[in-house]
Amino acid sequence: MAQPLTTASVPTDIYGGDEVSALVLDAGYCSTRAGFAGEDVPKSVLPSFYGSIKDTNAASGSRNVFGEDYLFARPDFEIKNYMSRTESVVEDWDTAVQVWESMLLDRLQPERRQTQPSKNGLNDGADGEGDVSMEDAAISAENAENAEKPLAESPLLMTEAPWNQGKAREKAIEIAMENWGCPAFWLSRTPVCAAFAAGKASALVVDVGGANTSVTAVHDGMILKRSIQKSHVGGIWLSNQIRSMFDSSDPKIEVRPSYMIESKVPVDAGAPSQAVLRKLNYELHPSYRAYEDERLLTEYKESVVEVWRGPGRYSNPGNEDLVKTQPGRIFEMPDGSNQMWREQRFRVSEGMWDETAQLPTASEEERITKAQTVPELIRACLNAVDVDLRPNLLGNIVVTGGTSLLNGFNDRLNNELMAMYPGMRVKLHAAGLTTERRFGAWIGGSILASLGTFHQMWISKKEYDENGAGIVEKRCK
Amino acid sequence: MTSHDVREMLNLPNEGGGSRPAKKQKTSIARQNLKGLAREVQNLGGDNPIAIVPEISSFKKRRFGSRKPAARWEMRPFRNSARGDESLILRHWRRKTDVQPPTAPQPDQQQNGQPDEDKMDADNGESKPEEMEDSSFAKFNVKVDVPQYSEDQYNSTLANKDWTKDETDYLMEAVRDYDLRWPIIWDRYDYQSKDGDASTDANTAVVQARKPRTLEDLKARYYEVAAKMMAVQRPVQYMNQAEYNLHEIMTSFKPEDEIRRKKFAEAQMGRSKEEAREEESLLLEVRRILARTEKFNQERRELYNRLDYPTTETTQDLSTFKTSNGLHTLLQNLMTADKSKKRKSLMGTADGQSTPASAGPSAQPGSTPLAEQRRESIAASASGHGHGRHDSTASTADARPEKPTKKGAQPPERRKLTEQEELTYGVSTHDRLPSGPTFRYDRINKILTTKSNAQHARITNTLNELDVPARLTMPTKAVVDQMEHLLINIQTLLDLKKLSDKFDAEIKLEKAKKAEKDKAAGIVPQPAAAESATKGNSNGETAKVNGAAKKDGKKAGGEAATSSTEKPAAGEGANGDKDTPQEGASKHRLTSLLVTVRGRTMKMPLPKKPKIKMLRMGSSKRLAPGKKRMRDLAAVADKSALQAY
């Protein structure tokens, strides 16, 4: 998929690219993306959730496994996330380093491992599962002690949430410089990257991600800090809405992910499931169930949930009746129960736009206020920037993030904005490809890091050595 | 199946279809030749084969036979001179150049050596720092110029009670950092004064309440500093155009206006769709109306000029014309205007309303009492009369001095030409023109042809004598005028000559008679005595001379002797007498005329001065005795008249 350009000629004069084999790392709450600059999709996409296995026989306590392939049901297994749900910034730095190393070092540079068979996890023999995942901090520490640093060849570009704090930023450059020995480093904000991915230097970036939705104004490749708006309306919030809907539906719908199912038989629509459940002879940590539930609900979101396209709200009289007359969608749960979804699939997503339409949630903090709905975020963001910029921003709205892939999202957003700013020209720019929408920030970072004009921006190792970690605050504004 | 085929089948003679098989053959041949060409393209050529050299199809060449060795690429280090430090050395793939002296091994500028050195070993021999290439993108690095100032300069020129030096420095720093992108500067502007900083550091004191700076504050301060520093570096009067303009723009920055404009822009954003649409349509309407009024005004002005519309603009009330008096004046105005309409030029559309006639009463404000208005309109109509005529003479537009002064500064419609200019431009004024075109020399001919043949011959003789051709070679207006004049003078001259000849003859006769009488009397009396002696039997001729003399001397005494039949002669005599002083002048003029006429006609190379003089002398000589004699006669007549009492 990510075919680099043929190397017969280096078309620097065409798009100003000048690749220096940089790496790009984009960490989010739901997934972490890493790849080579200049490519159009990240080579490695891992969930930011990781598995922590309690070692019964070792004194080290626990070891972590990374990657979807290793997140399966097993005893003494807990699913954790190294990112913070509310902020989408790194929470657990130790694990973050492990996750990133497993991606940048092992998955992106497999030949490195082959040259050092003694260092890879294959020959450890600690577990018989053939686990190729990164082992633990011990190995990375060992690597660090080695004469050569693992990333001495590649400049590294990392993205961060626009509200990321100074300490976290300094930590990032420290890791890159000290642990990995990167020759150059840069920290870029996700909205800026998303705007670059859409080919714009100035844009209003609406990033509807897994844990958060953020709206940020970008002007000439820099975010406007006062304009940053954030809300937890995102993929996980939507999952909770779906759970709430399942709970309140008349025969209560059980969410049973596929690991629980031993076997299933087809049943009629609306009929109760007749599946045989799998019996586990050990106790499973609830976090694993939650993780698996989330995966199931993601599938449901992808295939069923739709956004009322407008104009007007879904709760306006007549709209629901109209939806009822139209064909619905059938979704079959892993346990075999299936159902046609018509108006409900619109109802769950309506809370993003209209706080009065949201379904009751389990916890109070899940509730969103009016200010947290997507249109209000945009309004607040625009009100925080200079008046002269607003028309331009409205004409360059970049929609990115996986949750923005909901059917009808863009239409609704467009309608809401047209209603909010009737006299203005509103233009949405949303990538058509799913990958481009999901990895918007990474792609932007990939473009940025492969530009010839970007070479002067990098923070070099020497500069870091001279100025310390504080340089990141000075340079990456 | 074609007719040709049918003919062939039926063995009918082939007529005109001979070319057909050949044609077909041709195309088929062409088709064969042009294999690989699309049929449609081939058909474009019709009968003529397409002039394309067909590709020769042959087997593929052997791939590796003539192939060059694969191009070698290398991971070449480079630096970027746009960077602040020059230490960062990045590496990118570049095609290996052929001429490459294998030199010293890789110097150790790479901080951490290279893991894949074994691969690169052969290639990276050339990466010495001095010959390391610079990034081709370094040239794109540009920086903004931010004014610099020293402590002294700040204190002397830039001090501002609203801004500390510290904060100004901070602002300049931000401007440099963000390359004059004001939205970002404003967004990131977070100045904390020194003491405020200290307190936050200590986490003890409350952070001072700072006045939030608006974008306009920042801009205003920056422009102030920049403009002043510009002026310090080079005084305003020595700046070149670009610098001056920049300085001008910066000094004229008004934050209040900006704020007002932004408020307005914000209000604009909040408009509803209907409002926006309505506003747009209103704007459109206004633009349309404006465009139309312009056109309408233009048309109206043109119409006024065409009509020579005498009074009132549409805005004026019509009360002036409501009375019969007013209507009358209007009628008069229109009539005069109508009369002069044809000659009225359509020029001067720009100040069309300034034609004095039309501006008459309308210029008076409507607040004046009605009576006065009426008076005004009457006056205007009167002026219209005078004016219309004046216009028709096409000379000066502002003939009436009191009217324009009353109305204020209204420029005259036409420039008044001086006499010199009139001459230059050939402008002339006429009270009345005959209809139709005429030849100028017709005027001369007319004078001549109306005369009797004898007279005509005499005039021609005189002209010949004067060396003026009877037929003008170039009858310009001036020449014709002078010629006319000349002819009239010649006429007078001839008349006088005739008269004087007559007198001469009479005098001779009288003298002869007297001589006879004297002979008879045998004595020689004094002339006066003789005259008085002959008083009693003086004939009608002397009486006539007497009468003439008497009239001339304003002695309107009883002249019973004068008969009615003699009057014309007496008149003639008187005329002749009267003309004598003029005669000299006219003579004089005649000569000068001749010069001009000669000069204009210029058949002769030179004006014959001596001849003219002679002529003058001759004529005066010829006239002088007559005059003298007449005076004598008059004196005699007087005497005899007195004696008659």
Coordinates of N, CA and C in Angstrom, one line a residue, chain B residues 8 45 63 136 164 186 225 284 538 587 630:
Chain B
E8 N -22.2 -4.4 -63.7 CA -21.3 -5.5 -64.1 C -22.1 -6.8 -64.3
G45 N -8.1 10.1 -43.3 CA -7.4 10.5 -44.5 C -8.2 10.3 -45.7
R63 N 17.0 -7.9 -23.5 CA 17.0 -6.9 -22.4 C 18.3 -6.5 -21.8
S136 N 19.3 22.1 -0.7 CA 18.8 23.1 -1.7 C 17.6 23.9 -1.2
T164 N 6.0 49.4 29.0 CA 7.4 49.4 29.6 C 8.4 48.9 28.5
W186 N -0.9 37.6 18.9 CA -1.9 37.9 19.8 C -2.3 36.7 20.7
V225 N 6.6 51.8 17.1 CA 8.0 51.6 17.3 C 8.7 51.5 15.9
L284 N -27.5 45.5 -4.6 CA -27.6 45.3 -6.0 C -28.5 46.4 -6.6
S538 N -27.0 137.0 -64.7 CA -26.4 135.6 -64.4 C -27.4 134.5 -64.7
K587 N -8.7 108.9 -50.6 CA -7.6 108.7 -51.5 C -6.4 107.9 -50.8
M630 N -13.9 126.0 -57.2 CA -15.2 126.0 -56.6 C -15.3 127.0 -55.4

